[in-house]
XYZ file of C-alpha atoms in Angstrom:
596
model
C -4.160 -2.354 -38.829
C -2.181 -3.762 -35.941
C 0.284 -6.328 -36.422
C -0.889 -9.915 -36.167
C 2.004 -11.768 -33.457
C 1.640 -15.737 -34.324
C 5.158 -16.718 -32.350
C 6.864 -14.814 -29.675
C 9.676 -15.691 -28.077
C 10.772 -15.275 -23.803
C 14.034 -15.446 -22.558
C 14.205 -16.530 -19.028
C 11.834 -18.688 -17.187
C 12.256 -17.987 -13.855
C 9.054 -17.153 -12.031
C 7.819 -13.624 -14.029
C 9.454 -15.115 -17.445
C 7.291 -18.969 -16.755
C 4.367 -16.537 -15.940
C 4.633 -14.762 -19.175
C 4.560 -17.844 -21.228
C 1.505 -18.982 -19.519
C -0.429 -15.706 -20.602
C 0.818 -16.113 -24.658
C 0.310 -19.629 -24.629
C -3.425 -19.188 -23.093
C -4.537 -16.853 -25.902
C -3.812 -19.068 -28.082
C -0.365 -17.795 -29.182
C 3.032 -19.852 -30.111
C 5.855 -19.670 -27.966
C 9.223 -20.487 -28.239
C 10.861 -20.368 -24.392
C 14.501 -20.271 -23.578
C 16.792 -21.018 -21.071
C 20.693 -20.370 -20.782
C 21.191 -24.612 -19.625
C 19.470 -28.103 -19.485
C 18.826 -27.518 -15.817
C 17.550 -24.199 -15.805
C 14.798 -25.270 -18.485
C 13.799 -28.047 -16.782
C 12.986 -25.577 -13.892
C 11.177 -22.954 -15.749
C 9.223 -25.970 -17.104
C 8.713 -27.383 -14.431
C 6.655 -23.756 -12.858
C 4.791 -23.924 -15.785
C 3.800 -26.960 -15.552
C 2.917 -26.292 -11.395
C 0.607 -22.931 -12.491
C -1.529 -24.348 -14.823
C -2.497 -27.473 -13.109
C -2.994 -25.210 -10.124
C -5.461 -23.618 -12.370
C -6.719 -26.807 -13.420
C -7.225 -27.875 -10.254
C -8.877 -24.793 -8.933
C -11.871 -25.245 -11.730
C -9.651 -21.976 -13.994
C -8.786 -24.320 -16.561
C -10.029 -27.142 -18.477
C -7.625 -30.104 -18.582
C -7.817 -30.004 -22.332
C -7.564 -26.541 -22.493
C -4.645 -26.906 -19.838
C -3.132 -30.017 -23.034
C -3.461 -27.061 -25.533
C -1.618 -24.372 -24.031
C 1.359 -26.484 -23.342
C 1.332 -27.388 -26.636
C 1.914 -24.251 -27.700
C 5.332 -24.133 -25.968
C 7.867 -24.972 -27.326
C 11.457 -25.529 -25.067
C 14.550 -24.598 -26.088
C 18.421 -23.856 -24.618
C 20.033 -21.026 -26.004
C 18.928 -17.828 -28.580
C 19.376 -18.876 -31.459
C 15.695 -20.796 -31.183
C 14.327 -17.456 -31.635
C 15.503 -16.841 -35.325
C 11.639 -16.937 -36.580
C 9.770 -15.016 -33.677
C 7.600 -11.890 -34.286
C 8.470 -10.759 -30.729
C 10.952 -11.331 -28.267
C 10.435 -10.554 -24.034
C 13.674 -11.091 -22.173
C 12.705 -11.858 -18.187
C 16.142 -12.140 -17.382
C 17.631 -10.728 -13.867
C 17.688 -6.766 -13.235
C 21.202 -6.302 -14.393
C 22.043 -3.946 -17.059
C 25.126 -5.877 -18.335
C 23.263 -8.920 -18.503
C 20.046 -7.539 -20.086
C 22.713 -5.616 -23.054
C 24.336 -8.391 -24.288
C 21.143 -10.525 -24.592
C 19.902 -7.494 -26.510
C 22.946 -7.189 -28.547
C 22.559 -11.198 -29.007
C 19.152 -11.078 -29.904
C 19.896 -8.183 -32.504
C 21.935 -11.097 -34.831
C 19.636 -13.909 -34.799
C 16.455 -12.254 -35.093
C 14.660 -11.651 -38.185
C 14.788 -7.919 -39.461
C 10.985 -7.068 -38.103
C 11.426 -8.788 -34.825
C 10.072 -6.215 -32.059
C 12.605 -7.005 -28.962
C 10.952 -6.157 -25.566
C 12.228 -6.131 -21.992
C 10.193 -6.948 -18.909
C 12.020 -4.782 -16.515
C 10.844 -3.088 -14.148
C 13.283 -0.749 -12.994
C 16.181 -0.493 -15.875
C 16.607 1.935 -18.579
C 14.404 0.578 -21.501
C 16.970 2.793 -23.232
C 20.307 1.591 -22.356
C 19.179 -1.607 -22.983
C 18.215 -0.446 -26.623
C 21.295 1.167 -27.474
C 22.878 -2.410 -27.494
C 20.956 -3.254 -30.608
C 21.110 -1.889 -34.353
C 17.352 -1.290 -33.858
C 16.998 0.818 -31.103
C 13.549 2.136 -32.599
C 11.948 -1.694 -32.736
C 12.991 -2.448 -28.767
C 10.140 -1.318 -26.598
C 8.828 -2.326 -22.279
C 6.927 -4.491 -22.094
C 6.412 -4.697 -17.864
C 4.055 -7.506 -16.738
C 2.913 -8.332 -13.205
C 3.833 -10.816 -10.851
C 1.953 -13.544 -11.310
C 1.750 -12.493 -14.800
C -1.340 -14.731 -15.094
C -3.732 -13.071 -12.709
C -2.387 -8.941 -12.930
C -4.342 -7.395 -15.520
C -1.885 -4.613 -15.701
C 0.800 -4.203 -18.438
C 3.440 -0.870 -18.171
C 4.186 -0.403 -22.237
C 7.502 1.552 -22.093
C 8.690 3.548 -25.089
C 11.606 5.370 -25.453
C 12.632 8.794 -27.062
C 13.129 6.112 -30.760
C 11.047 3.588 -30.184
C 8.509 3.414 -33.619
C 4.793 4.624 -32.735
C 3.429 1.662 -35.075
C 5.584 -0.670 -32.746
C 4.242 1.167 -29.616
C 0.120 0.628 -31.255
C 1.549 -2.942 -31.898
C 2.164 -3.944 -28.614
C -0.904 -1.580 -27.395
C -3.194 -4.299 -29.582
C -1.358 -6.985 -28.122
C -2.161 -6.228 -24.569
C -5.491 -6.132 -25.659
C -5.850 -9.458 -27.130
C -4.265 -10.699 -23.924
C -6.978 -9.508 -21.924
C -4.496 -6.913 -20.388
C -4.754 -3.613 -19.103
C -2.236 -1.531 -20.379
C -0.873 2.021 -19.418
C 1.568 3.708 -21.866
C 4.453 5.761 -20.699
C 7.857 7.286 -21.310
C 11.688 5.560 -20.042
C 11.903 6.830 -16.110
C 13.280 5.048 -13.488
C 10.389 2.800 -11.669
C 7.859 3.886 -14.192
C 4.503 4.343 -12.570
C 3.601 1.430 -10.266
C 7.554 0.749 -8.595
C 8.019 4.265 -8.728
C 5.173 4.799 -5.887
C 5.323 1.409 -4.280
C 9.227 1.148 -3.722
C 9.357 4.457 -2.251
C 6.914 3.466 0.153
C 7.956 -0.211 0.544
C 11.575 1.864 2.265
C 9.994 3.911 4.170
C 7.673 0.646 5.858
C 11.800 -0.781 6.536
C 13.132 2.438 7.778
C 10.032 2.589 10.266
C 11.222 -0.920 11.330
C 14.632 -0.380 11.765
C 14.154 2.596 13.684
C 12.112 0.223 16.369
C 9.136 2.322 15.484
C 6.565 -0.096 15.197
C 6.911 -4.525 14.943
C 6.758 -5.695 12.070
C 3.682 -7.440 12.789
C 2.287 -3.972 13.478
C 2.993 -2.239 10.282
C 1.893 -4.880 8.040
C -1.790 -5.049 10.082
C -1.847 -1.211 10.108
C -1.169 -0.676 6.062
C -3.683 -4.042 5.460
C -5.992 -3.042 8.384
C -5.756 0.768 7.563
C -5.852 1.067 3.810
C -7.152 -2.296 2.838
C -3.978 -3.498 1.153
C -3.931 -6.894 0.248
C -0.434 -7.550 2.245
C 1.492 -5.512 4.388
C 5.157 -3.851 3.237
C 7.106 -6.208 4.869
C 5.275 -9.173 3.901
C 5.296 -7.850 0.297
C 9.443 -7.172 0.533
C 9.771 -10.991 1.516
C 7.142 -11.890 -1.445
C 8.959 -9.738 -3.951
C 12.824 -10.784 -2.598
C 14.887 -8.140 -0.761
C 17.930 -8.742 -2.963
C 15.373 -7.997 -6.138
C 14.153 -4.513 -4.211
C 17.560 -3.281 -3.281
C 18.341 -3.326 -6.605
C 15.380 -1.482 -7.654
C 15.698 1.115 -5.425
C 19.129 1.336 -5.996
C 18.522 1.447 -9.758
C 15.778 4.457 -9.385
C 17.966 6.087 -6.838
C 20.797 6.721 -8.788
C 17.953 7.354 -12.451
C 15.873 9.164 -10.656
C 17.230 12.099 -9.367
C 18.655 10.633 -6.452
C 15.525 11.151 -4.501
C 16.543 10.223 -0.966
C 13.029 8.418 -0.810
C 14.743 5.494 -3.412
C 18.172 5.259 -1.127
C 17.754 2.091 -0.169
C 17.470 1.797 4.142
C 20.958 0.033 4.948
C 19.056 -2.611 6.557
C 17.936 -3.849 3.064
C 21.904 -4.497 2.094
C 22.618 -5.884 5.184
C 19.824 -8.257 5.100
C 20.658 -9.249 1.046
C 24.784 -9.417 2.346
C 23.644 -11.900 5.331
C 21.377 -14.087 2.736
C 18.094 -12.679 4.858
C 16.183 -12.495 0.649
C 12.832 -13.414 2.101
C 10.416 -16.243 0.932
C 12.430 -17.518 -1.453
C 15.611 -18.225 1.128
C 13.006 -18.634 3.874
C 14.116 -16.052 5.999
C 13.275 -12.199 5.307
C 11.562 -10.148 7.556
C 9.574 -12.960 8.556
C 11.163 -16.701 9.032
C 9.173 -19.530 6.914
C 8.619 -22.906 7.072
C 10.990 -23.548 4.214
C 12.745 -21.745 1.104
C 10.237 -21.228 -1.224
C 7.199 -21.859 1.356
C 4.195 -18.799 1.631
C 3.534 -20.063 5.224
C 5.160 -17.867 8.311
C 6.350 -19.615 11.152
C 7.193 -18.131 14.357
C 10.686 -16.993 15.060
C 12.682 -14.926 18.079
C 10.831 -11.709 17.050
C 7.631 -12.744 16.569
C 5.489 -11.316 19.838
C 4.625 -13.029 22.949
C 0.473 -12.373 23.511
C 0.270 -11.684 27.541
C -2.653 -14.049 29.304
C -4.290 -10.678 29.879
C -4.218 -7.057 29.703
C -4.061 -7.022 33.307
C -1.240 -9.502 33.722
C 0.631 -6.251 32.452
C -0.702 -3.434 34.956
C -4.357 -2.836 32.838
C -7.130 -1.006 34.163
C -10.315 -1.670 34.033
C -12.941 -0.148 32.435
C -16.659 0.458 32.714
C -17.635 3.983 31.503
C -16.237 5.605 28.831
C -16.195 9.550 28.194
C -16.374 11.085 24.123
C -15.816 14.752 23.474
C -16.695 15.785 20.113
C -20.018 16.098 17.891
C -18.526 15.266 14.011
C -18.248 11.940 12.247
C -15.323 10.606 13.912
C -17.002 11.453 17.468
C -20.680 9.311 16.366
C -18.801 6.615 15.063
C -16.542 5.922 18.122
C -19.948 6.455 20.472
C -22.133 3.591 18.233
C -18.666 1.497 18.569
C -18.409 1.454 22.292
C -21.943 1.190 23.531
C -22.424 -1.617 21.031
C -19.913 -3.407 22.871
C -21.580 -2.746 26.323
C -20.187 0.436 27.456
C -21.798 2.893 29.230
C -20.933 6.030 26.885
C -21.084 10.108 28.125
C -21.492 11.881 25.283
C -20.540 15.350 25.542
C -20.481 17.760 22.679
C -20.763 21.897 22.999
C -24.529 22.605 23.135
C -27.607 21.143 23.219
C -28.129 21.870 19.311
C -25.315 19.416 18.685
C -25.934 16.870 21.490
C -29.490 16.448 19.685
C -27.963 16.080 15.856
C -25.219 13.750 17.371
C -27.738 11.840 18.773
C -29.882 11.651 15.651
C -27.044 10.327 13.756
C -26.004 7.554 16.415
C -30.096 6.526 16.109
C -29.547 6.657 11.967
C -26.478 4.622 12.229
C -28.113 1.789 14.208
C -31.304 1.511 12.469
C -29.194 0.984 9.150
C -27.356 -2.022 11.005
C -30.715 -3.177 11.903
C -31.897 -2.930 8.695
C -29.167 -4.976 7.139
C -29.045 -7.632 9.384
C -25.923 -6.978 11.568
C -27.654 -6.185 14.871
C -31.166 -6.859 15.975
C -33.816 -4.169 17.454
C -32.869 -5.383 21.381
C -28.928 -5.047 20.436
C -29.794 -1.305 19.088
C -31.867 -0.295 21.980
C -29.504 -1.747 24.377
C -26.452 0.284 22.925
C -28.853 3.378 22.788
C -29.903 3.408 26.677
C -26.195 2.807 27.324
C -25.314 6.552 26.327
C -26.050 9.968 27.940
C -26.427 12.918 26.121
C -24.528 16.101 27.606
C -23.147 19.219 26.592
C -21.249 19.860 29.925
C -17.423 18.285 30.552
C -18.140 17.780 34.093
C -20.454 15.018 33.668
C -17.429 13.348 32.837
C -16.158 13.519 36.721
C -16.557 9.198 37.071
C -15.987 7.910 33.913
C -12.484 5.546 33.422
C -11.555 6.589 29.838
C -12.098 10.105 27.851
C -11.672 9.551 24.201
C -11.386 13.110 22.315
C -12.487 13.318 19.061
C -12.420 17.404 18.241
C -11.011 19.323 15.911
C -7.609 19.347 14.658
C -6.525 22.232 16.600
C -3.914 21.958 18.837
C -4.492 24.463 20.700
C -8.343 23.338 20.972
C -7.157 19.932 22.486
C -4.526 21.513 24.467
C -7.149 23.650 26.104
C -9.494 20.363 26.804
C -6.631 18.152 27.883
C -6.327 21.258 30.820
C -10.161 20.770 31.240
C -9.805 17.057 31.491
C -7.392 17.194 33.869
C -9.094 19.293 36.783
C -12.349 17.123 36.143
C -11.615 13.636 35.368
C -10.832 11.327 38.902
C -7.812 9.732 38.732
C -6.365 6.976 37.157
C -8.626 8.133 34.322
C -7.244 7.744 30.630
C -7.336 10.127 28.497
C -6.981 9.206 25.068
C -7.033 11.988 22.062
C -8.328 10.391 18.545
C -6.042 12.549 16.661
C -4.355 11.448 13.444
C -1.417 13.912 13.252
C -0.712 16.195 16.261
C 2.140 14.946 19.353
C -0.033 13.451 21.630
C 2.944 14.536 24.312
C 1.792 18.069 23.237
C -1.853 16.678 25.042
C -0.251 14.915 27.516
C 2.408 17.757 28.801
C -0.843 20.199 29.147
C -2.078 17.882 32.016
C -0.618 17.056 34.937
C -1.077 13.421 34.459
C 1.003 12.537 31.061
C 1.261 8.926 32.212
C -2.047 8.751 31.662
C -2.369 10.039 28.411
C -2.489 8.152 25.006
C -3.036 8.325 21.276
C -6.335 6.146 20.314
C -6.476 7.018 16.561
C -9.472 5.256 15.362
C -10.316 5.026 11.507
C -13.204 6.325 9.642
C -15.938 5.170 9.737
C -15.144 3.813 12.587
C -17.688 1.089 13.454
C -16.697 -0.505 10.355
C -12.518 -0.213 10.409
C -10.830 -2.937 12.130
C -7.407 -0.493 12.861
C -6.641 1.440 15.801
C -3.237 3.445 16.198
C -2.409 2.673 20.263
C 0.034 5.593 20.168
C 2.238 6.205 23.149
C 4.353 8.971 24.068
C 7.979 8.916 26.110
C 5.776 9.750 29.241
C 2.707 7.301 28.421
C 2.943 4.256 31.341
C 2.618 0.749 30.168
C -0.132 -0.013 32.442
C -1.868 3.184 29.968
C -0.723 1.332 26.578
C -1.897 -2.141 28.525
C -5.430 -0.467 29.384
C -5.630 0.924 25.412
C -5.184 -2.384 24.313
C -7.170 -4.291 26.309
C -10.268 -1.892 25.239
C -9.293 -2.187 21.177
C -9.890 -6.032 22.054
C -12.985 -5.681 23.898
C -14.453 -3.419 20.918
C -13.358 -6.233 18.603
C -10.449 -3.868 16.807
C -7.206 -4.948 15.953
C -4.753 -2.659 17.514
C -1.030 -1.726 16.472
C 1.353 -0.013 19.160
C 3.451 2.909 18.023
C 5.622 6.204 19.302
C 4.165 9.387 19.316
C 5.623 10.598 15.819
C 3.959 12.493 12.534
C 1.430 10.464 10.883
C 1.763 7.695 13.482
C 2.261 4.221 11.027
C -0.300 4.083 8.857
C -0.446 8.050 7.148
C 3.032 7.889 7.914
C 2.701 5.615 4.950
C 0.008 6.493 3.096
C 0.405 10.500 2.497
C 3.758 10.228 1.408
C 2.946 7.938 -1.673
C -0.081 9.733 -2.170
C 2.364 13.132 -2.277
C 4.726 11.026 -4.681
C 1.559 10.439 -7.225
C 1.073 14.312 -7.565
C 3.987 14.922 -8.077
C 4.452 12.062 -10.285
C 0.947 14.005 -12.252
C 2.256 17.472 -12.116
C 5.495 16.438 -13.998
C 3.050 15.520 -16.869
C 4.521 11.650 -16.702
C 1.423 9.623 -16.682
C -2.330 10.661 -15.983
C -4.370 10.077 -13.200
C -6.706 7.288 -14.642
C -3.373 5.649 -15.625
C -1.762 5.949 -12.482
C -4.736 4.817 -10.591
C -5.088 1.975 -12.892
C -1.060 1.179 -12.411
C -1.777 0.840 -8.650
C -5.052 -0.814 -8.546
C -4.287 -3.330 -11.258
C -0.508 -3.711 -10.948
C -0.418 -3.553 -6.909
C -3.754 -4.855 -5.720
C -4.687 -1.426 -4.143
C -8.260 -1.213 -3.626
C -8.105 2.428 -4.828
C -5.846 4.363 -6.670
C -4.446 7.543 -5.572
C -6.208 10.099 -7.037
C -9.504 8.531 -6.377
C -8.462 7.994 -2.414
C -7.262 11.819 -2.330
C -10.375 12.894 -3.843
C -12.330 10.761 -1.188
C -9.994 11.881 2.069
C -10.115 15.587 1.203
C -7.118 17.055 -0.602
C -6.943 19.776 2.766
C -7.116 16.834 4.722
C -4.368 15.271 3.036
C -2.350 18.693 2.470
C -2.060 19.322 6.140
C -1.170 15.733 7.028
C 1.517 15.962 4.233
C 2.343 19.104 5.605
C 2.718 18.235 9.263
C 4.909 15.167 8.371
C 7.434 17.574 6.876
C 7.692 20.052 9.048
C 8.432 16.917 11.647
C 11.570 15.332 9.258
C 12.255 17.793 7.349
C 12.860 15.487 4.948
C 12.882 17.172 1.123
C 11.010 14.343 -0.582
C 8.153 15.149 2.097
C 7.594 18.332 0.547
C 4.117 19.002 -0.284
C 3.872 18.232 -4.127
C 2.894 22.220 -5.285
C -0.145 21.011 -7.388
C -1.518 19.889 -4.032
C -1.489 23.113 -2.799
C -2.538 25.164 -5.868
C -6.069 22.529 -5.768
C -6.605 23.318 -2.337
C -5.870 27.056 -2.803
C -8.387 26.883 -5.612
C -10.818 25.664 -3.498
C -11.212 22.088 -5.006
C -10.915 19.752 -2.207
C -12.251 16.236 -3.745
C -15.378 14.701 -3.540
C -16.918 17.335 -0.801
C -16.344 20.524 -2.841
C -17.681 18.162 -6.380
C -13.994 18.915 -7.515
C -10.551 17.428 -6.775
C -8.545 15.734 -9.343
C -11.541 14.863 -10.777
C -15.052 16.451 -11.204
C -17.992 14.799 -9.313
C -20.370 17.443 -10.035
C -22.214 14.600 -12.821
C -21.434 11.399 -11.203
């Protein structure tokens, strides 16, 4: 039988350790809160008091029920409250000293059976132990911030820590309506581990000039459906606080150059730049403390019009290609009112393309999000061809083939001699240089990445991706069409991945690797990212989805670019995809489909 917790104690009520409370104190448990001063209490009271009647007020919460859970608080300065506790979390700052000599503290005026856990979320659960004369009773216990709404709890057991206190805690989760993933001490543990590393490279794309920051927070939201974009999520979390967990994992974890921290993190924690909570981070806001972004020197200037900046217009667009990519970005622009030349290799393929454009609409008939006159408009709007040269007046080519370099190269030559000019030409591709395009033409100017998402009449995202020979009037004319198709569109250089699987493959890469060294599983890892970090999927169910080739020669492209070591394909990547399971396609990736 699992131990029965009727008191447990938390040390530190800043905004995780306040959270924390709440959750005991909802389900009905005792708690005993401390604080190291008058002042500091009165805070940490004071956020508990601001949560629940925000949950009171939002209908979460009965009044009375809101009564009874305070009740159950009790607030205290200093440790020695704690003397009767079953359980102890500390949710003090992410300093090892610090977190020790609580510990040792705790060790004396706790009762012999006391379990004493830490909420941190980068430190050695271990070193912190080894400051007690119990190391086999002190045990992780990682919540989510806010503790009250993430169902995810990391349980962290070291190489002593007692299995029955391990299935203690485990029950305890439970009862708290938690989700909890058990794993060994390592530096991040599963969710930090995967978002830090990710969370640098977003700032090291930014302080390269890459991308604005306004662009690589709508790409990764836009793109992959996060709930916030890196940056954003940097100010939320505090810059000072993920400095010093990278730093922390870098120097546990191998020293994985993906955990050095981007120098622009130090100097923005040196020059008091901590984010929300000093209202100024990446973003400025309206005060310290305040959610709400206001504009600041950085933030972009929206021209009148594309055309005020050199934009072209345009009437009739070109699309080479017959797969899924290729339909999606034809229903997309003669929905809008384009006229659309479809031109695929064959009449075979013209016809199937065409059948699947007439599928498409029916189904957006069907459910309501165009009528019959809106689908039979867009349909007499395209022309069917299998011939490039009916492409001789259109304004825009959009190429949607296969990922072949050498295929594109060889239609970006074809394009050239055809297409009038002035025309742009705009490849769809999601990891090739576009200059490679561009420089087989004799028009690079003219040239630009359009990298749409799939499926593509549903994803907001496109990648405007320009090379060091693209013209701004090009990037002006790109923009001005992602508008008139109702996209969102982010500007970025012609580099590996662009922003957004820049991102994405690199984490996903981390996760395999993160498998293959037998650390966690994947339904725990995918849990640790869906529940812990809002992701809509986790990362072996999005492989699985994309195509683990797909992903494999994204991951693979991206290294060869920057050569960076951590951008090594993980090898258990390659050994599925050598095996032939490729994810959802083949019925077998990480996981088996064959009896879903």
């Amino acid at each position: 039988m699992a131990r029965e917790f009727t008191s447990v104690g938390v040390v530190g009520l800043g905004t995780m350790g306040a959270g924390i409370v709440e959750v005991f104190a909802r389900n009905g448990i005792d708690v005993v809160a401390v604080e190291i001063s008058a002042p500091a209490l009165e805070r940490g009271q004071a956020t508990l008091t601001r949560s629940t009647d925000r949950a009171v007020a939002k209908g979460k919460l009965d009044p009375a029920d809101r009564d009874a859970l305070l009740d159950r608080v009790t607030f205290a300065v200093g440790l020695d409250a704690l003397h009767a506790v079953d359980l102890v979390i500390e949710a003090v700052p992410e300093h090892l000293d610090l977190k020790q000599r609580i510990f040792a503290e705790l060790d004396r005026v706790c009762k012999p059976d006391a379990i004493l856990a830490t909420n941190t979320s980068s430190l050695s659960v271990t070193e912190i132990s080894v400051a007690t004369s119990r190391p086999n009773q002190v045990i992780g216990i990682h919540f989510f911030n806010p503790a009250p709404v993430m169902k995810l709890v990391e349980v962290i057991r070291t190489v002593v820590t007692s299995a029955d206190v391990v299935a203690d805690v485990e029950a305890l989760c439970a009862r708290l309506g938690k989700v909890d993933v058990t794993i060994n001490d390592r530096a991040g543990f599963i969710a930090n581990a995967l978002l830090f590393g990710y969370l640098n490279h977003a700032v090291a794309l930014f302080e390269s000039n890459y991308a604005s920051r306004e662009d690589i927070d709508a790409a990764m939201k836009l793109g992959c459906g996060l709930p916030m974009g890196p940056l954003a999520l940097m100010d939320l979390i505090g810059v000072d606080t993920a400095y010093e967990i990278l730093d922390t994992m870098y120097r546990r974890g191998g020293r994985d150059r993906r955990h050095a921290p981007v120098p622009l993190i130090k100097q923005m924690v040196t020059a008091g730049l901590l984010g929300r909570k000093s209202g100024r981070g990446f973003y400025t806001y309206e005060r310290p403390g305040s959610p709400v972004v206001v504009p600041d020197e950085a933030t972009p200037v929206a021209p009148a019009d594309a055309f005020s900046e050199g934009g072209r217009a345009i009437a009739k667009v070109g699309v080479v290609g017959s797969g899924t990519m290729a339909t999606g970005i034809i229903e997309v622009f003669a929905r809008a009112g384009y006229e659309v030349v479809s031109v695929t290799r064959g009449a075979e393929k013209s016809a199937s393309i065409c059948e699947a454009v007439k599928t498409s609409l029916n189904k957006g008939v069907v459910r309501g999000k165009l009528s019959e006159e809106e689908r039979d408009g867009a349909l007499g709007r395209i022309t069917w061809s299998a011939t490039l040269d009916h492409l001789a007046d259109v304004d825009l080519v959009v190429e949607a083939v296969v990922e072949e370099l050498s295929v594109k190269k060889a239609l970006f030559a074809s394009l050239d001699e055809i297409c009038k000019p002035g025309v742009v030409l705009a490849t769809t591709t999601s990891s090739l240089p576009v200059i490679e395009m561009a420089m087989a033409t004799q028009r690079p100017a003219d040239v630009v990445g359009l990298h749409f998402f799939n499926p593509a009449p549903v994803m907001q995202l496109v990648e405007v991706v320009r090379t060091i020979r693209t013209a701004p009037e090009t990037v002006a004319t790109a923009r001005a069409v992602c508008a008139a198709l109702g996209k969102s569109s982010v500007v970025c250089g012609d580099r590996s991945g662009f922003v957004v699987n820049a991102l994405l493959f690199p984490y996903l890469n981390d996760a395999v690797k993160m498998l293959e060294a037998s650390y966690s599983t994947t339904d725990d890892i995918d849990h640790a990212m869906k529940l812990g970090c809002g992701y809509p999927m986790g990362p072996f169910e999005l492989l699985d989805v994309v195509g683990l080739d797909v992903a494999l020669a994204i991951q693979r492209e991206l290294y060869l670019e920057l050569r960076e070591p951590g951008f090594a394909p993980a090898p258990l990547l390659e050994h599925l995809v050598t095996a032939g399971y490729l994810g959802r396609k083949t019925g077998r990736g990480f996981r088996d489909h064959t009896h879903r």
